[in-house]
JSON list of C-alpha atoms in Angstrom, two decimals:
[
{"chain": "A", "resi": 311, "resn": "MET", "atom": "CA", "xyz": [-37.35, 23.36, 59.75]},
{"chain": "A", "resi": 312, "resn": "THR", "atom": "CA", "xyz": [-39.49, 25.57, 61.96]},
{"chain": "A", "resi": 313, "resn": "ARG", "atom": "CA", "xyz": [-37.21, 28.50, 61.21]},
{"chain": "A", "resi": 314, "resn": "GLN", "atom": "CA", "xyz": [-37.49, 28.15, 57.42]},
{"chain": "A", "resi": 315, "resn": "PRO", "atom": "CA", "xyz": [-40.46, 30.53, 56.96]},
{"chain": "A", "resi": 316, "resn": "GLU", "atom": "CA", "xyz": [-38.74, 33.14, 59.13]},
{"chain": "A", "resi": 317, "resn": "THR", "atom": "CA", "xyz": [-35.50, 32.77, 57.16]},
{"chain": "A", "resi": 318, "resn": "ARG", "atom": "CA", "xyz": [-37.37, 33.02, 53.88]},
{"chain": "A", "resi": 319, "resn": "ALA", "atom": "CA", "xyz": [-39.19, 36.14, 55.03]},
{"chain": "A", "resi": 320, "resn": "ARG", "atom": "CA", "xyz": [-35.90, 37.78, 56.01]},
{"chain": "A", "resi": 321, "resn": "LEU", "atom": "CA", "xyz": [-34.37, 36.92, 52.64]},
{"chain": "A", "resi": 322, "resn": "ASP", "atom": "CA", "xyz": [-37.40, 38.32, 50.80]},
{"chain": "A", "resi": 323, "resn": "LEU", "atom": "CA", "xyz": [-37.08, 41.52, 52.83]},
{"chain": "A", "resi": 324, "resn": "ALA", "atom": "CA", "xyz": [-33.36, 41.84, 52.12]},
{"chain": "A", "resi": 325, "resn": "LEU", "atom": "CA", "xyz": [-33.87, 41.35, 48.40]},
{"chain": "A", "resi": 326, "resn": "MET", "atom": "CA", "xyz": [-36.66, 43.91, 48.22]},
{"chain": "A", "resi": 327, "resn": "LEU", "atom": "CA", "xyz": [-34.56, 46.39, 50.16]},
{"chain": "A", "resi": 328, "resn": "ALA", "atom": "CA", "xyz": [-31.74, 45.86, 47.66]},
{"chain": "A", "resi": 329, "resn": "LEU", "atom": "CA", "xyz": [-34.15, 46.69, 44.84]},
{"chain": "A", "resi": 330, "resn": "THR", "atom": "CA", "xyz": [-35.24, 49.79, 46.75]},
{"chain": "A", "resi": 331, "resn": "PHE", "atom": "CA", "xyz": [-31.62, 50.93, 46.67]},
{"chain": "A", "resi": 332, "resn": "SER", "atom": "CA", "xyz": [-31.42, 50.29, 42.90]},
{"chain": "A", "resi": 333, "resn": "THR", "atom": "CA", "xyz": [-34.59, 52.34, 42.38]},
{"chain": "A", "resi": 334, "resn": "GLY", "atom": "CA", "xyz": [-32.94, 55.30, 44.08]},
{"chain": "A", "resi": 335, "resn": "VAL", "atom": "CA", "xyz": [-30.02, 54.94, 41.67]},
{"chain": "A", "resi": 336, "resn": "ALA", "atom": "CA", "xyz": [-32.33, 54.79, 38.65]},
{"chain": "A", "resi": 337, "resn": "ASP", "atom": "CA", "xyz": [-34.31, 57.83, 39.78]},
{"chain": "A", "resi": 338, "resn": "ALA", "atom": "CA", "xyz": [-31.10, 59.82, 40.26]},
{"chain": "A", "resi": 339, "resn": "VAL", "atom": "CA", "xyz": [-30.06, 58.95, 36.70]},
{"chain": "A", "resi": 340, "resn": "GLY", "atom": "CA", "xyz": [-33.48, 59.93, 35.39]},
{"chain": "A", "resi": 341, "resn": "TYR", "atom": "CA", "xyz": [-33.89, 63.18, 37.27]},
{"chain": "A", "resi": 342, "resn": "LEU", "atom": "CA", "xyz": [-30.34, 64.48, 37.07]},
{"chain": "A", "resi": 343, "resn": "GLY", "atom": "CA", "xyz": [-29.27, 63.00, 33.75]},
{"chain": "A", "resi": 344, "resn": "LEU", "atom": "CA", "xyz": [-32.45, 62.62, 31.69]},
{"chain": "A", "resi": 345, "resn": "ASP", "atom": "CA", "xyz": [-34.15, 66.02, 31.96]},
{"chain": "A", "resi": 346, "resn": "ARG", "atom": "CA", "xyz": [-35.85, 65.82, 35.37]},
{"chain": "A", "resi": 347, "resn": "VAL", "atom": "CA", "xyz": [-37.68, 62.55, 34.82]},
{"chain": "A", "resi": 348, "resn": "PHE", "atom": "CA", "xyz": [-38.44, 59.99, 37.53]},
{"chain": "A", "resi": 349, "resn": "THR", "atom": "CA", "xyz": [-38.18, 56.43, 36.27]},
{"chain": "A", "resi": 350, "resn": "GLY", "atom": "CA", "xyz": [-39.42, 54.71, 39.44]},
{"chain": "A", "resi": 351, "resn": "ASN", "atom": "CA", "xyz": [-41.43, 57.30, 41.36]},
{"chain": "A", "resi": 352, "resn": "MET", "atom": "CA", "xyz": [-44.45, 57.92, 39.15]},
{"chain": "A", "resi": 353, "resn": "THR", "atom": "CA", "xyz": [-46.01, 60.34, 41.65]},
{"chain": "A", "resi": 354, "resn": "GLY", "atom": "CA", "xyz": [-43.24, 62.77, 40.81]},
{"chain": "A", "resi": 355, "resn": "ASN", "atom": "CA", "xyz": [-43.86, 62.39, 37.07]},
{"chain": "A", "resi": 356, "resn": "VAL", "atom": "CA", "xyz": [-47.59, 62.96, 37.42]},
{"chain": "A", "resi": 357, "resn": "VAL", "atom": "CA", "xyz": [-47.00, 66.14, 39.42]},
{"chain": "A", "resi": 358, "resn": "ILE", "atom": "CA", "xyz": [-44.33, 67.45, 37.03]},
{"chain": "A", "resi": 359, "resn": "LEU", "atom": "CA", "xyz": [-46.49, 66.64, 34.01]},
{"chain": "A", "resi": 360, "resn": "ALA", "atom": "CA", "xyz": [-49.55, 68.31, 35.50]},
{"chain": "A", "resi": 361, "resn": "MET", "atom": "CA", "xyz": [-47.63, 71.49, 36.34]},
{"chain": "A", "resi": 362, "resn": "ALA", "atom": "CA", "xyz": [-46.05, 71.57, 32.89]},
{"chain": "A", "resi": 363, "resn": "LEU", "atom": "CA", "xyz": [-49.43, 71.17, 31.18]},
{"chain": "A", "resi": 364, "resn": "ALA", "atom": "CA", "xyz": [-50.78, 73.98, 33.38]},
{"chain": "A", "resi": 365, "resn": "GLY", "atom": "CA", "xyz": [-48.16, 76.28, 31.89]},
{"chain": "A", "resi": 366, "resn": "ALA", "atom": "CA", "xyz": [-45.39, 76.27, 34.46]},
{"chain": "A", "resi": 367, "resn": "ASP", "atom": "CA", "xyz": [-42.11, 77.39, 32.92]},
{"chain": "A", "resi": 368, "resn": "ASP", "atom": "CA", "xyz": [-39.17, 75.11, 32.12]},
{"chain": "A", "resi": 369, "resn": "LEU", "atom": "CA", "xyz": [-40.82, 71.83, 33.06]},
{"chain": "A", "resi": 370, "resn": "PRO", "atom": "CA", "xyz": [-40.57, 68.81, 30.75]},
{"chain": "A", "resi": 371, "resn": "VAL", "atom": "CA", "xyz": [-43.63, 67.17, 29.22]},
{"chain": "A", "resi": 372, "resn": "THR", "atom": "CA", "xyz": [-42.39, 64.51, 26.84]},
{"chain": "A", "resi": 373, "resn": "GLY", "atom": "CA", "xyz": [-40.00, 62.78, 29.24]},
{"chain": "A", "resi": 374, "resn": "PRO", "atom": "CA", "xyz": [-42.44, 62.34, 32.14]},
{"chain": "A", "resi": 375, "resn": "LEU", "atom": "CA", "xyz": [-45.15, 61.21, 29.73]},
{"chain": "A", "resi": 376, "resn": "VAL", "atom": "CA", "xyz": [-42.84, 58.62, 28.14]},
{"chain": "A", "resi": 377, "resn": "ALA", "atom": "CA", "xyz": [-41.77, 57.41, 31.58]},
{"chain": "A", "resi": 378, "resn": "LEU", "atom": "CA", "xyz": [-45.34, 57.12, 32.83]},
{"chain": "A", "resi": 379, "resn": "CYS", "atom": "CA", "xyz": [-46.50, 55.13, 29.79]},
{"chain": "A", "resi": 380, "resn": "ALA", "atom": "CA", "xyz": [-43.46, 52.85, 29.83]},
{"chain": "A", "resi": 381, "resn": "PHE", "atom": "CA", "xyz": [-43.80, 52.22, 33.58]},
{"chain": "A", "resi": 382, "resn": "MET", "atom": "CA", "xyz": [-47.45, 51.25, 33.17]},
{"chain": "A", "resi": 383, "resn": "LEU", "atom": "CA", "xyz": [-46.58, 48.97, 30.26]},
{"chain": "A", "resi": 384, "resn": "GLY", "atom": "CA", "xyz": [-43.91, 47.20, 32.31]},
{"chain": "A", "resi": 385, "resn": "ALA", "atom": "CA", "xyz": [-46.30, 46.77, 35.24]},
{"chain": "A", "resi": 386, "resn": "ALA", "atom": "CA", "xyz": [-49.05, 45.46, 32.96]},
{"chain": "A", "resi": 387, "resn": "LEU", "atom": "CA", "xyz": [-46.76, 42.93, 31.29]},
{"chain": "A", "resi": 388, "resn": "ALA", "atom": "CA", "xyz": [-45.46, 41.71, 34.66]},
{"chain": "A", "resi": 389, "resn": "GLY", "atom": "CA", "xyz": [-49.02, 41.40, 35.92]},
{"chain": "A", "resi": 390, "resn": "ARG", "atom": "CA", "xyz": [-49.90, 39.30, 32.88]},
{"chain": "A", "resi": 391, "resn": "VAL", "atom": "CA", "xyz": [-46.92, 36.98, 33.41]},
{"chain": "A", "resi": 392, "resn": "LEU", "atom": "CA", "xyz": [-47.70, 36.58, 37.12]},
{"chain": "A", "resi": 393, "resn": "ARG", "atom": "CA", "xyz": [-51.45, 36.17, 36.66]},
{"chain": "A", "resi": 394, "resn": "SER", "atom": "CA", "xyz": [-51.56, 32.47, 37.56]},
{"chain": "A", "resi": 395, "resn": "ALA", "atom": "CA", "xyz": [-48.35, 32.32, 39.62]},
{"chain": "A", "resi": 396, "resn": "PRO", "atom": "CA", "xyz": [-48.55, 31.74, 43.37]},
{"chain": "A", "resi": 397, "resn": "SER", "atom": "CA", "xyz": [-47.83, 34.72, 45.59]},
{"chain": "A", "resi": 398, "resn": "GLY", "atom": "CA", "xyz": [-44.28, 35.07, 46.82]},
{"chain": "A", "resi": 399, "resn": "TRP", "atom": "CA", "xyz": [-41.15, 34.01, 44.98]},
{"chain": "A", "resi": 400, "resn": "SER", "atom": "CA", "xyz": [-41.60, 31.83, 41.93]},
{"chain": "A", "resi": 401, "resn": "ALA", "atom": "CA", "xyz": [-39.70, 30.99, 38.77]},
{"chain": "A", "resi": 402, "resn": "ARG", "atom": "CA", "xyz": [-41.74, 33.63, 36.95]},
{"chain": "A", "resi": 403, "resn": "ALA", "atom": "CA", "xyz": [-40.84, 36.33, 39.47]},
{"chain": "A", "resi": 404, "resn": "THR", "atom": "CA", "xyz": [-37.19, 35.42, 39.14]},
{"chain": "A", "resi": 405, "resn": "ALA", "atom": "CA", "xyz": [-37.44, 35.56, 35.35]},
{"chain": "A", "resi": 406, "resn": "LEU", "atom": "CA", "xyz": [-39.05, 38.99, 35.51]},
{"chain": "A", "resi": 407, "resn": "PHE", "atom": "CA", "xyz": [-36.27, 40.36, 37.70]},
{"chain": "A", "resi": 408, "resn": "ALA", "atom": "CA", "xyz": [-33.80, 38.93, 35.19]},
{"chain": "A", "resi": 409, "resn": "VAL", "atom": "CA", "xyz": [-35.66, 40.81, 32.45]},
{"chain": "A", "resi": 410, "resn": "VAL", "atom": "CA", "xyz": [-35.34, 43.99, 34.52]},
{"chain": "A", "resi": 411, "resn": "GLY", "atom": "CA", "xyz": [-31.60, 43.39, 34.73]},
{"chain": "A", "resi": 412, "resn": "ALA", "atom": "CA", "xyz": [-31.42, 42.86, 30.97]},
{"chain": "A", "resi": 413, "resn": "LEU", "atom": "CA", "xyz": [-33.32, 46.10, 30.34]},
{"chain": "A", "resi": 414, "resn": "LEU", "atom": "CA", "xyz": [-30.95, 47.98, 32.61]},
{"chain": "A", "resi": 415, "resn": "ALA", "atom": "CA", "xyz": [-27.99, 46.44, 30.78]},
{"chain": "A", "resi": 416, "resn": "GLY", "atom": "CA", "xyz": [-29.43, 47.64, 27.47]},
{"chain": "A", "resi": 417, "resn": "VAL", "atom": "CA", "xyz": [-29.95, 51.16, 28.78]},
{"chain": "A", "resi": 418, "resn": "GLY", "atom": "CA", "xyz": [-26.45, 51.24, 30.27]},
{"chain": "A", "resi": 419, "resn": "LEU", "atom": "CA", "xyz": [-24.92, 50.11, 26.98]},
{"chain": "A", "resi": 420, "resn": "THR", "atom": "CA", "xyz": [-26.94, 52.69, 25.04]},
{"chain": "A", "resi": 421, "resn": "LEU", "atom": "CA", "xyz": [-25.81, 55.51, 27.31]},
{"chain": "A", "resi": 422, "resn": "ALA", "atom": "CA", "xyz": [-22.20, 54.34, 27.23]},
{"chain": "A", "resi": 423, "resn": "LEU", "atom": "CA", "xyz": [-22.13, 54.23, 23.43]},
{"chain": "A", "resi": 424, "resn": "ALA", "atom": "CA", "xyz": [-23.82, 57.62, 23.18]},
{"chain": "A", "resi": 425, "resn": "HIS", "atom": "CA", "xyz": [-21.27, 59.08, 25.60]},
{"chain": "A", "resi": 426, "resn": "ASP", "atom": "CA", "xyz": [-18.47, 57.77, 23.39]},
{"chain": "A", "resi": 427, "resn": "GLY", "atom": "CA", "xyz": [-19.66, 60.29, 20.82]},
{"chain": "A", "resi": 428, "resn": "ALA", "atom": "CA", "xyz": [-21.08, 58.53, 17.81]},
{"chain": "A", "resi": 429, "resn": "SER", "atom": "CA", "xyz": [-22.97, 61.77, 17.23]},
{"chain": "A", "resi": 430, "resn": "THR", "atom": "CA", "xyz": [-23.51, 64.97, 19.17]},
{"chain": "A", "resi": 431, "resn": "ALA", "atom": "CA", "xyz": [-26.45, 66.24, 17.13]},
{"chain": "A", "resi": 432, "resn": "SER", "atom": "CA", "xyz": [-29.27, 67.45, 19.34]},
{"chain": "A", "resi": 433, "resn": "GLY", "atom": "CA", "xyz": [-31.83, 65.21, 17.63]},
{"chain": "A", "resi": 434, "resn": "PHE", "atom": "CA", "xyz": [-29.69, 62.12, 18.21]},
{"chain": "A", "resi": 435, "resn": "ALA", "atom": "CA", "xyz": [-29.05, 63.07, 21.83]},
{"chain": "A", "resi": 436, "resn": "ARG", "atom": "CA", "xyz": [-32.74, 63.64, 22.46]},
{"chain": "A", "resi": 437, "resn": "GLY", "atom": "CA", "xyz": [-33.59, 60.28, 20.93]},
{"chain": "A", "resi": 438, "resn": "VAL", "atom": "CA", "xyz": [-31.09, 58.51, 23.19]},
{"chain": "A", "resi": 439, "resn": "GLU", "atom": "CA", "xyz": [-32.47, 60.38, 26.19]},
{"chain": "A", "resi": 440, "resn": "LEU", "atom": "CA", "xyz": [-36.07, 59.37, 25.50]},
{"chain": "A", "resi": 441, "resn": "ALA", "atom": "CA", "xyz": [-35.14, 55.77, 24.67]},
{"chain": "A", "resi": 442, "resn": "SER", "atom": "CA", "xyz": [-33.17, 55.53, 27.91]},
{"chain": "A", "resi": 443, "resn": "THR", "atom": "CA", "xyz": [-36.07, 57.05, 29.85]},
{"chain": "A", "resi": 444, "resn": "ALA", "atom": "CA", "xyz": [-38.46, 54.52, 28.34]},
{"chain": "A", "resi": 445, "resn": "GLY", "atom": "CA", "xyz": [-36.12, 51.61, 29.05]},
{"chain": "A", "resi": 446, "resn": "LEU", "atom": "CA", "xyz": [-35.54, 52.60, 32.68]},
{"chain": "A", "resi": 447, "resn": "ALA", "atom": "CA", "xyz": [-39.24, 53.21, 33.34]},
{"chain": "A", "resi": 448, "resn": "LEU", "atom": "CA", "xyz": [-40.20, 49.93, 31.66]},
{"chain": "A", "resi": 449, "resn": "ALA", "atom": "CA", "xyz": [-37.71, 48.15, 33.93]},
{"chain": "A", "resi": 450, "resn": "MET", "atom": "CA", "xyz": [-38.99, 49.91, 37.07]},
{"chain": "A", "resi": 451, "resn": "GLY", "atom": "CA", "xyz": [-42.62, 49.17, 36.21]},
{"chain": "A", "resi": 452, "resn": "THR", "atom": "CA", "xyz": [-41.79, 45.50, 35.76]},
{"chain": "A", "resi": 453, "resn": "GLN", "atom": "CA", "xyz": [-39.86, 45.51, 39.03]},
{"chain": "A", "resi": 454, "resn": "ALA", "atom": "CA", "xyz": [-42.64, 47.27, 40.96]},
{"chain": "A", "resi": 455, "resn": "ALA", "atom": "CA", "xyz": [-45.35, 44.86, 39.79]},
{"chain": "A", "resi": 456, "resn": "THR", "atom": "CA", "xyz": [-43.19, 41.84, 40.58]},
{"chain": "A", "resi": 457, "resn": "ALA", "atom": "CA", "xyz": [-42.33, 43.19, 44.03]},
{"chain": "A", "resi": 458, "resn": "ARG", "atom": "CA", "xyz": [-46.03, 43.83, 44.61]},
{"chain": "A", "resi": 459, "resn": "HIS", "atom": "CA", "xyz": [-46.71, 40.17, 43.81]},
{"chain": "A", "resi": 460, "resn": "ILE", "atom": "CA", "xyz": [-44.04, 39.04, 46.30]},
{"chain": "A", "resi": 461, "resn": "ALA", "atom": "CA", "xyz": [-45.72, 41.37, 48.81]},
{"chain": "A", "resi": 462, "resn": "VAL", "atom": "CA", "xyz": [-43.13, 42.23, 51.42]},
{"chain": "A", "resi": 463, "resn": "LYS", "atom": "CA", "xyz": [-44.95, 44.56, 53.82]},
{"chain": "A", "resi": 464, "resn": "ASP", "atom": "CA", "xyz": [-43.86, 48.22, 53.73]},
{"chain": "A", "resi": 465, "resn": "VAL", "atom": "CA", "xyz": [-41.33, 47.66, 50.93]},
{"chain": "A", "resi": 466, "resn": "THR", "atom": "CA", "xyz": [-42.69, 48.39, 47.45]},
{"chain": "A", "resi": 467, "resn": "THR", "atom": "CA", "xyz": [-39.16, 49.04, 46.06]},
{"chain": "A", "resi": 468, "resn": "VAL", "atom": "CA", "xyz": [-40.25, 52.16, 44.11]},
{"chain": "A", "resi": 469, "resn": "VAL", "atom": "CA", "xyz": [-41.82, 54.60, 46.60]},
{"chain": "A", "resi": 470, "resn": "VAL", "atom": "CA", "xyz": [-41.49, 55.26, 50.33]},
{"chain": "A", "resi": 471, "resn": "THR", "atom": "CA", "xyz": [-44.28, 57.78, 50.97]},
{"chain": "A", "resi": 472, "resn": "SER", "atom": "CA", "xyz": [-46.57, 55.18, 52.53]},
{"chain": "A", "resi": 473, "resn": "THR", "atom": "CA", "xyz": [-43.60, 53.80, 54.48]},
{"chain": "A", "resi": 474, "resn": "ILE", "atom": "CA", "xyz": [-42.79, 57.25, 55.88]},
{"chain": "A", "resi": 475, "resn": "THR", "atom": "CA", "xyz": [-46.47, 57.71, 56.75]},
{"chain": "A", "resi": 476, "resn": "GLY", "atom": "CA", "xyz": [-46.58, 54.43, 58.65]},
{"chain": "A", "resi": 477, "resn": "LEU", "atom": "CA", "xyz": [-43.31, 55.12, 60.44]},
{"chain": "A", "resi": 478, "resn": "ALA", "atom": "CA", "xyz": [-44.50, 58.51, 61.67]},
{"chain": "A", "resi": 479, "resn": "ALA", "atom": "CA", "xyz": [-48.14, 57.59, 62.35]},
{"chain": "A", "resi": 480, "resn": "ASP", "atom": "CA", "xyz": [-47.26, 54.52, 64.41]},
{"chain": "A", "resi": 481, "resn": "SER", "atom": "CA", "xyz": [-44.39, 56.17, 66.31]},
{"chain": "A", "resi": 482, "resn": "TRP", "atom": "CA", "xyz": [-44.57, 57.35, 69.94]},
{"chain": "A", "resi": 483, "resn": "LEU", "atom": "CA", "xyz": [-45.53, 60.79, 68.60]},
{"chain": "A", "resi": 484, "resn": "GLY", "atom": "CA", "xyz": [-48.51, 59.23, 66.82]},
{"chain": "A", "resi": 485, "resn": "ARG", "atom": "CA", "xyz": [-50.47, 56.09, 67.68]},
{"chain": "A", "resi": 486, "resn": "ALA", "atom": "CA", "xyz": [-47.61, 54.72, 69.80]},
{"chain": "A", "resi": 487, "resn": "VAL", "atom": "CA", "xyz": [-48.16, 51.15, 68.62]},
{"chain": "A", "resi": 488, "resn": "PRO", "atom": "CA", "xyz": [-45.62, 48.42, 67.80]},
{"chain": "A", "resi": 489, "resn": "GLN", "atom": "CA", "xyz": [-44.38, 48.67, 64.24]},
{"chain": "A", "resi": 490, "resn": "PRO", "atom": "CA", "xyz": [-41.71, 47.16, 61.94]},
{"chain": "A", "resi": 491, "resn": "TRP", "atom": "CA", "xyz": [-39.64, 50.31, 62.29]},
{"chain": "A", "resi": 492, "resn": "VAL", "atom": "CA", "xyz": [-36.39, 48.67, 61.21]},
{"chain": "A", "resi": 493, "resn": "ARG", "atom": "CA", "xyz": [-37.62, 47.68, 57.76]},
{"chain": "A", "resi": 494, "resn": "ARG", "atom": "CA", "xyz": [-39.42, 50.97, 57.31]},
{"chain": "A", "resi": 495, "resn": "THR", "atom": "CA", "xyz": [-36.35, 52.94, 58.24]},
{"chain": "A", "resi": 496, "resn": "LEU", "atom": "CA", "xyz": [-34.13, 50.81, 56.03]},
{"chain": "A", "resi": 497, "resn": "ALA", "atom": "CA", "xyz": [-36.44, 51.30, 53.04]},
{"chain": "A", "resi": 498, "resn": "ILE", "atom": "CA", "xyz": [-36.29, 55.08, 53.46]},
{"chain": "A", "resi": 499, "resn": "VAL", "atom": "CA", "xyz": [-32.54, 55.14, 54.03]},
{"chain": "A", "resi": 500, "resn": "LEU", "atom": "CA", "xyz": [-31.74, 52.80, 51.15]},
{"chain": "A", "resi": 501, "resn": "ILE", "atom": "CA", "xyz": [-33.73, 54.62, 48.49]},
{"chain": "A", "resi": 502, "resn": "GLY", "atom": "CA", "xyz": [-31.94, 57.78, 49.60]},
{"chain": "A", "resi": 503, "resn": "ALA", "atom": "CA", "xyz": [-28.58, 56.01, 49.60]},
{"chain": "A", "resi": 504, "resn": "GLY", "atom": "CA", "xyz": [-29.27, 54.76, 46.09]},
{"chain": "A", "resi": 505, "resn": "ALA", "atom": "CA", "xyz": [-30.11, 58.26, 44.90]},
{"chain": "A", "resi": 506, "resn": "SER", "atom": "CA", "xyz": [-26.88, 59.56, 46.46]},
{"chain": "A", "resi": 507, "resn": "ALA", "atom": "CA", "xyz": [-24.85, 56.80, 44.82]},
{"chain": "A", "resi": 508, "resn": "GLY", "atom": "CA", "xyz": [-26.48, 57.53, 41.47]},
{"chain": "A", "resi": 509, "resn": "ALA", "atom": "CA", "xyz": [-25.74, 61.23, 41.79]},
{"chain": "A", "resi": 510, "resn": "VAL", "atom": "CA", "xyz": [-22.08, 60.52, 42.58]},
{"chain": "A", "resi": 511, "resn": "LEU", "atom": "CA", "xyz": [-21.72, 58.09, 39.68]},
{"chain": "A", "resi": 512, "resn": "LEU", "atom": "CA", "xyz": [-23.18, 60.64, 37.27]},
{"chain": "A", "resi": 513, "resn": "ARG", "atom": "CA", "xyz": [-19.92, 62.56, 37.62]},
{"chain": "A", "resi": 514, "resn": "THR", "atom": "CA", "xyz": [-18.20, 59.79, 35.67]},
{"chain": "A", "resi": 515, "resn": "GLY", "atom": "CA", "xyz": [-21.01, 59.22, 33.16]},
{"chain": "A", "resi": 516, "resn": "LEU", "atom": "CA", "xyz": [-24.70, 58.41, 32.87]},
{"chain": "A", "resi": 517, "resn": "ALA", "atom": "CA", "xyz": [-24.11, 54.74, 32.23]},
{"chain": "A", "resi": 518, "resn": "TRP", "atom": "CA", "xyz": [-22.41, 53.94, 35.55]},
{"chain": "A", "resi": 519, "resn": "GLY", "atom": "CA", "xyz": [-25.47, 54.48, 37.70]},
{"chain": "A", "resi": 520, "resn": "VAL", "atom": "CA", "xyz": [-27.50, 52.20, 35.43]},
{"chain": "A", "resi": 521, "resn": "VAL", "atom": "CA", "xyz": [-24.74, 49.59, 35.61]},
{"chain": "A", "resi": 522, "resn": "LEU", "atom": "CA", "xyz": [-24.87, 49.66, 39.41]},
{"chain": "A", "resi": 523, "resn": "ALA", "atom": "CA", "xyz": [-28.66, 49.19, 39.36]},
{"chain": "A", "resi": 524, "resn": "MET", "atom": "CA", "xyz": [-28.22, 46.33, 36.90]},
{"chain": "A", "resi": 525, "resn": "VAL", "atom": "CA", "xyz": [-25.66, 44.56, 39.11]},
{"chain": "A", "resi": 526, "resn": "VAL", "atom": "CA", "xyz": [-27.96, 44.82, 42.13]},
{"chain": "A", "resi": 527, "resn": "THR", "atom": "CA", "xyz": [-30.96, 43.54, 40.17]},
{"chain": "A", "resi": 528, "resn": "ILE", "atom": "CA", "xyz": [-29.09, 40.60, 38.66]},
{"chain": "A", "resi": 529, "resn": "GLY", "atom": "CA", "xyz": [-27.88, 39.71, 42.15]},
{"chain": "A", "resi": 530, "resn": "VAL", "atom": "CA", "xyz": [-31.45, 39.78, 43.43]},
{"chain": "A", "resi": 531, "resn": "ALA", "atom": "CA", "xyz": [-32.63, 37.59, 40.53]},
{"chain": "A", "resi": 532, "resn": "THR", "atom": "CA", "xyz": [-29.85, 35.09, 41.19]},
{"chain": "A", "resi": 533, "resn": "LEU", "atom": "CA", "xyz": [-30.59, 34.81, 44.92]},
{"chain": "A", "resi": 534, "resn": "GLY", "atom": "CA", "xyz": [-34.33, 34.75, 44.23]},
{"chain": "A", "resi": 535, "resn": "ARG", "atom": "CA", "xyz": [-33.82, 31.82, 41.87]},
{"chain": "A", "resi": 536, "resn": "GLY", "atom": "CA", "xyz": [-32.55, 29.81, 44.81]},
{"chain": "A", "resi": 537, "resn": "VAL", "atom": "CA", "xyz": [-35.61, 30.82, 46.83]},
{"chain": "A", "resi": 538, "resn": "ALA", "atom": "CA", "xyz": [-37.95, 29.74, 44.05]},
{"chain": "A", "resi": 539, "resn": "ARG", "atom": "CA", "xyz": [-36.23, 26.39, 43.69]},
{"chain": "A", "resi": 540, "resn": "ARG", "atom": "CA", "xyz": [-36.78, 25.61, 47.37]},
{"chain": "A", "resi": 541, "resn": "GLY", "atom": "CA", "xyz": [-40.49, 25.91, 46.82]},
{"chain": "A", "resi": 542, "resn": "PRO", "atom": "CA", "xyz": [-43.15, 27.40, 49.15]},
{"chain": "A", "resi": 543, "resn": "ALA", "atom": "CA", "xyz": [-42.06, 28.30, 52.66]}
]
């Protein structure tokens, strides 16, 4: 019994790291397949959007703007659902991750059907692209807010800038203080691994990367359901 909180903490960490991997996949799909749009890393969208609005050549405006708005909407809705829920895993958190999986499934199906060639008109293709961008960003915003509520230190699932900062600042080259370097390193490696996997899967079609992210997310929701059922650690 005394080891239960430690076991729970390790499981929470593993699940959040899995979602970090899926974010890398989703961002690879967005950036490489949906006109240089980040669906999880909103810092990138803000920078791209700002440069485009300043007149930089060949940078998208609509896609990053759609992604930013959809991400914020997903985060806001998740925050509303979790408003009165206890911190950590709960039935509501599990349900939200299931919603993320469902959104990813919808985007994957949309991209698969579009790839099958119902229409190749530029207007249709652009509509599918923007709808897919919105769906992915909505899913990532929901995921990020739910992960924030679970609050696993150094693992936000959507960005690793603060993690990289902590890893370097606390290292022997910096403050030389004890740090959770394993989880920090894993978060950095896994988001990169996810991006690599997404880039590889793009060779076979846009939908496959989204399908991989969906499978990971549904797995996390399923395991998290067991955590929620066991109650507080």
